[in-house]
Short mmCIF file of C-alpha atoms in Angstrom, two decimals:
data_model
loop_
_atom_site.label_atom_id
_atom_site.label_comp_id
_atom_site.label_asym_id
_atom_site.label_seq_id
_atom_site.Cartn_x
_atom_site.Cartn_y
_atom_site.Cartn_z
CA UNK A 22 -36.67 117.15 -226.46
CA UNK A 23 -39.45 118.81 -228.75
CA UNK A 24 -37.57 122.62 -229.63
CA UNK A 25 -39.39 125.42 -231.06
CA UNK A 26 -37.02 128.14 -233.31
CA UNK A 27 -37.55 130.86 -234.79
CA UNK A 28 -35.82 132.21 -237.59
CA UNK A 29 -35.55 134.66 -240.74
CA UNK A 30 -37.43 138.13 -240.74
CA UNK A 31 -40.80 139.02 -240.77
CA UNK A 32 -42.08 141.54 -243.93
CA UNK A 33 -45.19 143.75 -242.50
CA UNK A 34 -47.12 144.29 -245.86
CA UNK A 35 -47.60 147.91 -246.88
CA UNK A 36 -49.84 147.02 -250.36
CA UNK A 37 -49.80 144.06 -252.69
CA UNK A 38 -46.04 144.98 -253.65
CA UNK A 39 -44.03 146.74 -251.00
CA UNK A 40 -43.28 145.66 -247.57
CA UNK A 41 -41.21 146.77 -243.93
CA UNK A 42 -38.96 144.50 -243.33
CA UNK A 43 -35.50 143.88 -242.19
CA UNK A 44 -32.33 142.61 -243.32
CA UNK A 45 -32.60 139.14 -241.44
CA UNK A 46 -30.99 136.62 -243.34
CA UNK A 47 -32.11 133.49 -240.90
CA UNK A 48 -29.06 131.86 -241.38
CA UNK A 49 -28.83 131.84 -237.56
CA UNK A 50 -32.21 130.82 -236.92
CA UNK A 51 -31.72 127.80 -239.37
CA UNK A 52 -28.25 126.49 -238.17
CA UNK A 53 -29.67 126.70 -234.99
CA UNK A 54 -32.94 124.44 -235.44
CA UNK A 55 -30.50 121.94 -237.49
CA UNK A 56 -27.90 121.60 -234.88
CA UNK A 57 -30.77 120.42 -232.54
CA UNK A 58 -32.23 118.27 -235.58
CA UNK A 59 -28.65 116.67 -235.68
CA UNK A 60 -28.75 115.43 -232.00
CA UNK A 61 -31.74 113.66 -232.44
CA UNK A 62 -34.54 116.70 -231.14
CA UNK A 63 -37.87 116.70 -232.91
CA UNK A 64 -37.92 120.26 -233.95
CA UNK A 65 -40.71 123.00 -235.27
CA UNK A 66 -38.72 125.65 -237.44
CA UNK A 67 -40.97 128.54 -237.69
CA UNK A 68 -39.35 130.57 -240.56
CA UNK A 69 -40.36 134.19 -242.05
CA UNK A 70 -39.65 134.94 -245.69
CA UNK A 71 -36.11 134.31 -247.00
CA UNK A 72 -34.23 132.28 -249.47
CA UNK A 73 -32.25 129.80 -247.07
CA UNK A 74 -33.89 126.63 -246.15
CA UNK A 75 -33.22 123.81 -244.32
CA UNK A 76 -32.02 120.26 -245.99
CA UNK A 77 -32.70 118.20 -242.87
CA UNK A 78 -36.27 116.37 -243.33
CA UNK A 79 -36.70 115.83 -239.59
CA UNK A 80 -37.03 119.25 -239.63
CA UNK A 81 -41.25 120.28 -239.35
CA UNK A 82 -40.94 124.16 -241.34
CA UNK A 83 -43.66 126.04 -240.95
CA UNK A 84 -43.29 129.20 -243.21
CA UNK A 85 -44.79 132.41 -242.40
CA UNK A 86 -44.92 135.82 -243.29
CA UNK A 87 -45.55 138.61 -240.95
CA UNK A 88 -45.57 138.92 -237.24
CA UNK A 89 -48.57 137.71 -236.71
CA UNK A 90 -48.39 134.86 -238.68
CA UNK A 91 -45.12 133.85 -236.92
CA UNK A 92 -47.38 134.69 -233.25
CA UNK A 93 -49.82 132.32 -234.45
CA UNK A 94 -47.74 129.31 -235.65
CA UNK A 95 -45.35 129.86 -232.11
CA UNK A 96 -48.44 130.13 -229.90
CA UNK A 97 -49.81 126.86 -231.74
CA UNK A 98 -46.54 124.78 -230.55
CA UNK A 99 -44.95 126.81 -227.48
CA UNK A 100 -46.67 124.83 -224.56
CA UNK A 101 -45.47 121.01 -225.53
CA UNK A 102 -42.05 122.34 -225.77
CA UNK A 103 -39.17 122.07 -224.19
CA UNK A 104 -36.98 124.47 -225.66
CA UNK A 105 -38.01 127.56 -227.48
CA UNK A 106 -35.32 129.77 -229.53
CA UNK A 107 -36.59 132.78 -230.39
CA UNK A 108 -33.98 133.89 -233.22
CA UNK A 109 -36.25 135.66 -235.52
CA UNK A 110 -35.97 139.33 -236.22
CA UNK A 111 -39.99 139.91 -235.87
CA UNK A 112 -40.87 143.43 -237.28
CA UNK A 113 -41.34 145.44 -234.15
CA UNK A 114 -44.26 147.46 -235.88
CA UNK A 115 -46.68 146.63 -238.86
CA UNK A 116 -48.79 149.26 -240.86
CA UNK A 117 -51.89 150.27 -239.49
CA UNK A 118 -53.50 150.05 -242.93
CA UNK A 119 -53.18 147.93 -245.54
CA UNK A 120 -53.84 149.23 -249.23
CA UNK A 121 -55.39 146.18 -251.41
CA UNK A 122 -54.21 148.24 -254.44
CA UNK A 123 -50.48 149.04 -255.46
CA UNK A 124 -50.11 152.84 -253.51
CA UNK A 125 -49.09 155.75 -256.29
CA UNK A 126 -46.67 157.75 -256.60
CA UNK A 127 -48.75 160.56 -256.60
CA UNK A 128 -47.68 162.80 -253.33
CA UNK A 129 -44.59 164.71 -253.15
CA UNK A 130 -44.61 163.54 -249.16
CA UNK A 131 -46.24 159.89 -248.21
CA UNK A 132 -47.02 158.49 -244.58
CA UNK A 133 -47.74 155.37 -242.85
CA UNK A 134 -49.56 155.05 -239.93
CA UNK A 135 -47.71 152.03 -237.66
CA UNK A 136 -49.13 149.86 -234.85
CA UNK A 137 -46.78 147.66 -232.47
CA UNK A 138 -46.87 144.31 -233.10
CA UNK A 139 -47.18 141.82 -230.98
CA UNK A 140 -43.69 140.68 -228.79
CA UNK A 141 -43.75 137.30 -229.48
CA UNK A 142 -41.19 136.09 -226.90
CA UNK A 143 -42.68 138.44 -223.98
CA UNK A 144 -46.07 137.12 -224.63
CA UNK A 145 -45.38 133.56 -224.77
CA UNK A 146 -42.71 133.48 -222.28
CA UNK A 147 -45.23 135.19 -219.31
CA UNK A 148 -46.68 132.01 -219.56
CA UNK A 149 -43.68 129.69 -220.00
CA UNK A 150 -43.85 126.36 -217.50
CA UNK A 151 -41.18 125.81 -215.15
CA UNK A 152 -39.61 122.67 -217.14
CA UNK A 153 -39.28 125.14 -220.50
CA UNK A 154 -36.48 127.03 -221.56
CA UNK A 155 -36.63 130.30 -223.54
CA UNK A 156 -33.72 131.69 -225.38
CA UNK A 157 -34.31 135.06 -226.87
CA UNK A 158 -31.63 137.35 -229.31
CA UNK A 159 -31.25 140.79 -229.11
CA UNK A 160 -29.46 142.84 -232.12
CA UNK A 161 -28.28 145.99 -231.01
CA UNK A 162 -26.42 148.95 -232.17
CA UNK A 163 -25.66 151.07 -229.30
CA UNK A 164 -26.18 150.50 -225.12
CA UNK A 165 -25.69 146.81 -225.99
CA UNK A 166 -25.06 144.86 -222.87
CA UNK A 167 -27.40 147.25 -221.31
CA UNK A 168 -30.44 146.78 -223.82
CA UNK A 169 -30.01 143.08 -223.87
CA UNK A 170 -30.22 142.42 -220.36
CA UNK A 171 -33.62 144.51 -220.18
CA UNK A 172 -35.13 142.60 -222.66
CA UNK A 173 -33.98 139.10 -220.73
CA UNK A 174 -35.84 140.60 -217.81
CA UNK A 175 -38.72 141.90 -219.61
CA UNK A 176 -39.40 138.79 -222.27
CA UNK A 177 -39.02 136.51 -218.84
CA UNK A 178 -36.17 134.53 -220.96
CA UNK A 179 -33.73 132.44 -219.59
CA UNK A 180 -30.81 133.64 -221.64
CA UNK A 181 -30.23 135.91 -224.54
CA UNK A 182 -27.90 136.10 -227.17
CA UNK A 183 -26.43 139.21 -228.05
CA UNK A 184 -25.33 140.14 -231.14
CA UNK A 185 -23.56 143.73 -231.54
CA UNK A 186 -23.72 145.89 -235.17
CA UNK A 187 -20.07 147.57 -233.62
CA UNK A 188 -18.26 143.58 -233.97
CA UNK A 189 -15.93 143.11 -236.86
CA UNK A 190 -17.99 139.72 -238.57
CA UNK A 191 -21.20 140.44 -237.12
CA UNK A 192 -24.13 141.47 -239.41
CA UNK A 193 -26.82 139.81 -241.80
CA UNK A 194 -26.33 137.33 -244.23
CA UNK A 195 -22.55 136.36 -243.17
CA UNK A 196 -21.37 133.12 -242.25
CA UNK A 197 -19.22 134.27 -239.42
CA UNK A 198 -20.83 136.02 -235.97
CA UNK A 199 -19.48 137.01 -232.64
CA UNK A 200 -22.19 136.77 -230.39
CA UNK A 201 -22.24 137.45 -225.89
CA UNK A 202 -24.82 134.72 -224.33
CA UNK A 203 -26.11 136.46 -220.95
CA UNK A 204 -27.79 135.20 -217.91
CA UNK A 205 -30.49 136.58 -215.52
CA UNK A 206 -27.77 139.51 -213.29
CA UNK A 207 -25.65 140.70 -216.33
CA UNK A 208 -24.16 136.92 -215.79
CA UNK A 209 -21.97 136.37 -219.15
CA UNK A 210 -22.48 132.64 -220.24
CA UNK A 211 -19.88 131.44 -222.43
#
């Protein structure tokens, strides 16, 4: 099978120095694409901006920076594959405006104007074939089981994987994780 993942966070640049981002460690993301390396897949890692990389030279990394970046590199690859894991944590907005010089700290008060980016997985996925399979992640905090199954309906995935802030183990950059896999109906896959 040729698999598409996703992995590591996306940093949505402010000026030349400062950044949003999030805490995204793309440890998941990475074990992920090398599990499928290991049984033989061809696979396209398409990895934001973090420290952890991948050892496994059958491994095509494409490195990227902010959502857009990662949109463009998926969008480039998503229709010849077969499976797409979508286990990035892709900046939900990005500023408006960029400065090209370093912002001062000259105000005692400071905005930033903030445009949705794009939604990587719902985009691609509205046009997935019926021989792919999408596999998104949803991190939640709160309404969990409820949140996740709206975006599996929404992003037109065929699973998700949740991952709850309230487990014991769960969290960025840890080598543990208690995850809940669900299916189109609230289905739990385990």
């Amino acid at each position: 099978m040729r698999v598409l993942v996703t992995a590591g966070p996306t940093h949505e640049p402010i000026d030349p120095v400062r950044f949003i981002g999030n805490r995204s460690s793309g440890k998941m993301g990475i074990a992920i694409a090398e599990t499928f390396a290991e049984q033989g897949h061809e696979v396209i890692l398409v990895k934001g901006p973090t420290n952890i990389s991948t050892s496994k030279t059958n491994i095509a990394t494409i490195e990227v920076e902010t959502a857009a970046q990662m949109f463009d590199a998926c969008k480039q690859y998503f229709s010849d594959c077969d499976v797409v894991i979508f286990a990035a944590a892709v900046a939900d907005y990005t500023p408006k405006h960029v400065s090209d010089l370093k912002i001062k700290k000259n105000e005692a008060q400071f905005s930033i104007e903030l445009v949705k980016t794009k939604d990587i997985a719902a985009v691609l996925c509205a046009e997935k074939k019926a021989n792919q399979t999408c596999v998104g992640f949803a991190l939640e905090t709160n309404n969990e089981a409820t949140n996740a199954a709206e975006k599996l309906k929404k992003k037109n995935l065929d699973c998700i994987v949740l991952n709850s802030m309230r487990d014991k183990g769960a969290g960025f950059g840890v080598d543990t994780n208690k995850v809940t896999i669900m299916g189109h109906n609230g289905d739990y896959i385990v």
